[in-house]
Amino acid sequence: MRTFVLGGDGFCGWPTALHLSAHGHDVTIVDSLVRRRIDEELGVQSLTPIRPLAERVEAWREATGLRIGVVTCDLAIEPDALVRLLTEGRPDAVVHLAEQRSAPLSMKSPHYKRFTVDNNVRATHSLLAALVQTGSDAHLVHLGSMGVYGYETVPLDLPEGYLTVSYPDDNGVERAREILYPTQPGSVYHLTKSLDQLMFQFYAANDGVRITDLHQGIVWGTQTDETALDHRLINRFDYDGDYGTVLNRFLVEAAVGHPLTVHGSGGQTRAFINIRDSVRCIRLAVESGDEVAGRVRVMNQVTETHCVSDLARIVAGASGGVVSNVANPRREADANTLGVRNDHLLGLGLEPTLLESDLLVESIEVAQKYADRVDPHRIPCTSYWNREREAMAGVPS
Ligand code: UPG
């Protein structure tokens, strides 16, 4: 299959491009390299020493003999370039990860709020419009987020994208209808993923674009079978207060002797997935595109749920860190329960990698190996959801 990976230089995009290439896909990465520019803007670097994209794909060719194409293009501001790419490249599938993915960054300032909306909404819409304009039948696989469902405690396992609601009509007759699960985004970033869903619904209905939306949980880990083949292929590992995801942050905090920063009570329950499972799921989604016709296929890309304080305890137990409850910079429920269905991906052959696996040890080793690259000043999360949260900063919860 000819497969485009939009955002193929990022944390999920790079290992996805390699994984698809290793499994016989003719891969082209399309990326604006903005993630690297944001590192510079924020004055942080990946824990792991990532190489320039050109060097990465050359290292992949040397290690495997496989070629990956690279096109530098910003979908949000170069729609014509995207149209040309689709016309010339005729992909069978397009994996769309070209979005700003940090919730804290999206709440950091008016500038980053606007950037997140402008970048994400425009990228998604440019892609949809370009697929229609070029008459492409490519299957669009989008990396969405579990965060669109919100984190209220609900009396059911979260279904995969849709909810059947029933209501009496004007004559008192009970009617039933399937609707997109009502979104409850908890950040501007998650808001953009909610807006994406509406754009997908429209283009699937109006133009028959074949779309799979993967509602992914929080990713942990860094290496995959493919990125581990050569040190120049190493994946990025974010630990800073904006881009670090919670479990990876705890691993780095433990490695450098920083207290594990549990926000508030730590009762927030979230869904998780290891990066190796994440890339496998994306491949399973891409390769089952024939199943997609009509409405958007939504799959929950998660393998397990944990509350934040339990995660901190697991990491502290495995690597000797101490846990500290800090004032929560976010506006989110202090505690919630969470059940999630993931039948679709299990049905396609996903074999979940759980936290108890050896991979936690692998991640601890990566964190320890590169601990000298950590800037401890960049660990605290200093993006506040609102003024009230900012005022609470520094006050122990
Ligand atoms: N949290 C802490 N301490 C920390 C960092 C986070 O307690 O040092 C909490 C945070 O308050 C939240 C939870 O951990 O309750 C999860 O936070 P985080 O790991 O930053 O995940 P999200 O903000 O939900 O975002 C990540 C990805 C995003 C993806 C989403 C899927 O960045 O791209 O869509 O996970 O749920």
Short mmCIF file of N, CA, C and O and ligand atoms in Angstrom, two decimals, residues 101 103 145-147 151 189-190 216-218 244-246 249-250 261-263 268 270 308 328 330 332, ligand 1:
data_model
loop_
_atom_site.label_atom_id
_atom_site.label_comp_id
_atom_site.label_asym_id
_atom_site.label_seq_id
_atom_site.Cartn_x
_atom_site.Cartn_y
_atom_site.Cartn_z
N ARG A 101 -0.37 18.43 19.72
CA ARG A 101 -1.00 17.42 20.56
C ARG A 101 -0.91 17.64 22.07
O ARG A 101 -1.29 16.75 22.86
N ALA A 103 -2.10 19.18 25.49
CA ALA A 103 -3.18 19.91 26.16
C ALA A 103 -2.62 21.11 26.94
O ALA A 103 -3.12 22.23 26.80
N SER A 145 -8.47 11.47 20.12
CA SER A 145 -8.12 11.39 21.53
C SER A 145 -9.28 10.90 22.38
O SER A 145 -10.44 11.29 22.16
N MET A 146 -8.94 10.11 23.40
CA MET A 146 -9.95 9.73 24.39
C MET A 146 -10.52 10.96 25.09
O MET A 146 -11.62 10.93 25.62
N GLY A 147 -9.74 12.04 25.11
CA GLY A 147 -10.15 13.26 25.82
C GLY A 147 -11.40 13.89 25.25
O GLY A 147 -12.01 14.73 25.91
N TYR A 151 -14.09 13.40 31.09
CA TYR A 151 -13.80 12.45 32.15
C TYR A 151 -14.78 12.55 33.30
O TYR A 151 -14.40 12.60 34.47
N TYR A 189 -6.84 21.96 23.09
CA TYR A 189 -6.38 20.86 22.22
C TYR A 189 -7.50 19.82 22.03
O TYR A 189 -7.80 19.42 20.91
N HIS A 190 -8.11 19.38 23.14
CA HIS A 190 -9.17 18.38 23.01
C HIS A 190 -10.38 18.94 22.27
O HIS A 190 -11.10 18.21 21.60
N GLN A 216 -7.39 7.77 20.90
CA GLN A 216 -6.25 7.16 21.60
C GLN A 216 -6.13 7.64 23.04
O GLN A 216 -6.41 8.80 23.36
N GLY A 217 -5.69 6.74 23.89
CA GLY A 217 -5.41 7.09 25.28
C GLY A 217 -4.02 7.71 25.40
O GLY A 217 -3.37 8.04 24.40
N ILE A 218 -3.56 7.88 26.62
CA ILE A 218 -2.28 8.52 26.88
C ILE A 218 -1.17 7.51 26.58
O ILE A 218 -1.17 6.40 27.09
N GLY A 244 5.28 16.43 28.07
CA GLY A 244 5.46 15.12 28.69
C GLY A 244 4.11 14.53 29.09
O GLY A 244 3.31 15.22 29.71
N THR A 245 3.87 13.29 28.71
CA THR A 245 2.64 12.64 29.17
C THR A 245 2.92 12.02 30.55
O THR A 245 4.07 11.75 30.89
N VAL A 246 1.87 11.81 31.30
CA VAL A 246 2.03 11.64 32.75
C VAL A 246 2.98 10.50 33.13
O VAL A 246 3.88 10.69 33.96
N ARG A 249 6.54 11.27 32.27
CA ARG A 249 7.07 12.28 33.19
C ARG A 249 7.49 11.63 34.52
O ARG A 249 8.56 11.91 35.04
N PHE A 250 6.64 10.76 35.03
CA PHE A 250 6.97 10.11 36.31
C PHE A 250 8.28 9.32 36.18
O PHE A 250 9.11 9.30 37.10
N THR A 261 5.27 14.30 40.29
CA THR A 261 4.31 15.41 40.37
C THR A 261 2.87 14.95 40.12
O THR A 261 2.34 15.10 39.01
N VAL A 262 2.23 14.43 41.15
CA VAL A 262 0.81 14.05 41.02
C VAL A 262 -0.03 15.32 41.14
O VAL A 262 0.07 16.04 42.14
N HIS A 263 -0.83 15.59 40.12
CA HIS A 263 -1.69 16.78 40.16
C HIS A 263 -2.88 16.55 41.08
O HIS A 263 -3.68 15.62 40.86
N GLN A 268 -7.56 11.16 39.27
CA GLN A 268 -7.97 11.21 37.86
C GLN A 268 -7.65 9.87 37.20
O GLN A 268 -6.49 9.46 37.18
N ARG A 270 -7.41 7.63 33.84
CA ARG A 270 -7.22 7.86 32.41
C ARG A 270 -6.93 6.52 31.72
O ARG A 270 -6.56 5.54 32.35
N VAL A 308 -4.03 8.33 38.33
CA VAL A 308 -2.70 8.93 38.33
C VAL A 308 -1.91 8.55 39.59
O VAL A 308 -0.71 8.26 39.53
N ASN A 328 -3.07 21.31 41.30
CA ASN A 328 -3.37 20.92 39.92
C ASN A 328 -3.52 22.16 39.03
O ASN A 328 -4.40 22.97 39.24
N ARG A 330 -4.60 22.19 36.12
CA ARG A 330 -5.72 21.99 35.18
C ARG A 330 -7.06 22.16 35.88
O ARG A 330 -7.18 21.92 37.08
N GLU A 332 -9.99 20.12 36.11
CA GLU A 332 -10.47 18.77 35.82
C GLU A 332 -10.99 18.17 37.12
O GLU A 332 -10.61 18.64 38.21
N1 UPG B 1 -0.85 14.67 35.37
C1 UPG B 1 -0.28 14.60 36.63
N2 UPG B 1 1.03 14.94 36.75
C2 UPG B 1 1.80 15.31 35.71
C3 UPG B 1 1.21 15.36 34.42
C4 UPG B 1 -0.11 15.03 34.28
O1 UPG B 1 -0.93 14.26 37.62
O2 UPG B 1 2.98 15.60 35.92
C5 UPG B 1 -2.27 14.32 35.20
C6 UPG B 1 -3.10 15.37 34.50
O3 UPG B 1 -3.57 16.36 35.39
C7 UPG B 1 -4.20 14.52 33.89
C8 UPG B 1 -3.50 13.19 33.58
O4 UPG B 1 -2.32 13.18 34.37
O5 UPG B 1 -5.20 14.27 34.85
C9 UPG B 1 -3.13 13.00 32.13
O6 UPG B 1 -2.31 14.05 31.66
P1 UPG B 1 -1.38 13.87 30.36
O7 UPG B 1 -0.56 12.63 30.46
O8 UPG B 1 -0.67 15.15 30.15
O9 UPG B 1 -2.45 13.56 29.21
P2 UPG B 1 -3.47 14.48 28.40
O10 UPG B 1 -3.36 15.91 28.75
O11 UPG B 1 -4.81 13.82 28.52
O12 UPG B 1 -2.95 14.37 26.90
C10 UPG B 1 -2.28 13.20 26.39
C11 UPG B 1 -1.67 13.56 25.04
C12 UPG B 1 -2.76 13.89 24.06
C13 UPG B 1 -3.76 12.76 23.99
C14 UPG B 1 -4.27 12.41 25.36
C15 UPG B 1 -5.13 11.17 25.32
O13 UPG B 1 -0.74 14.62 25.16
O14 UPG B 1 -2.23 14.13 22.79
O15 UPG B 1 -4.82 13.13 23.17
O16 UPG B 1 -3.17 12.15 26.24
O17 UPG B 1 -5.89 11.06 26.48
#
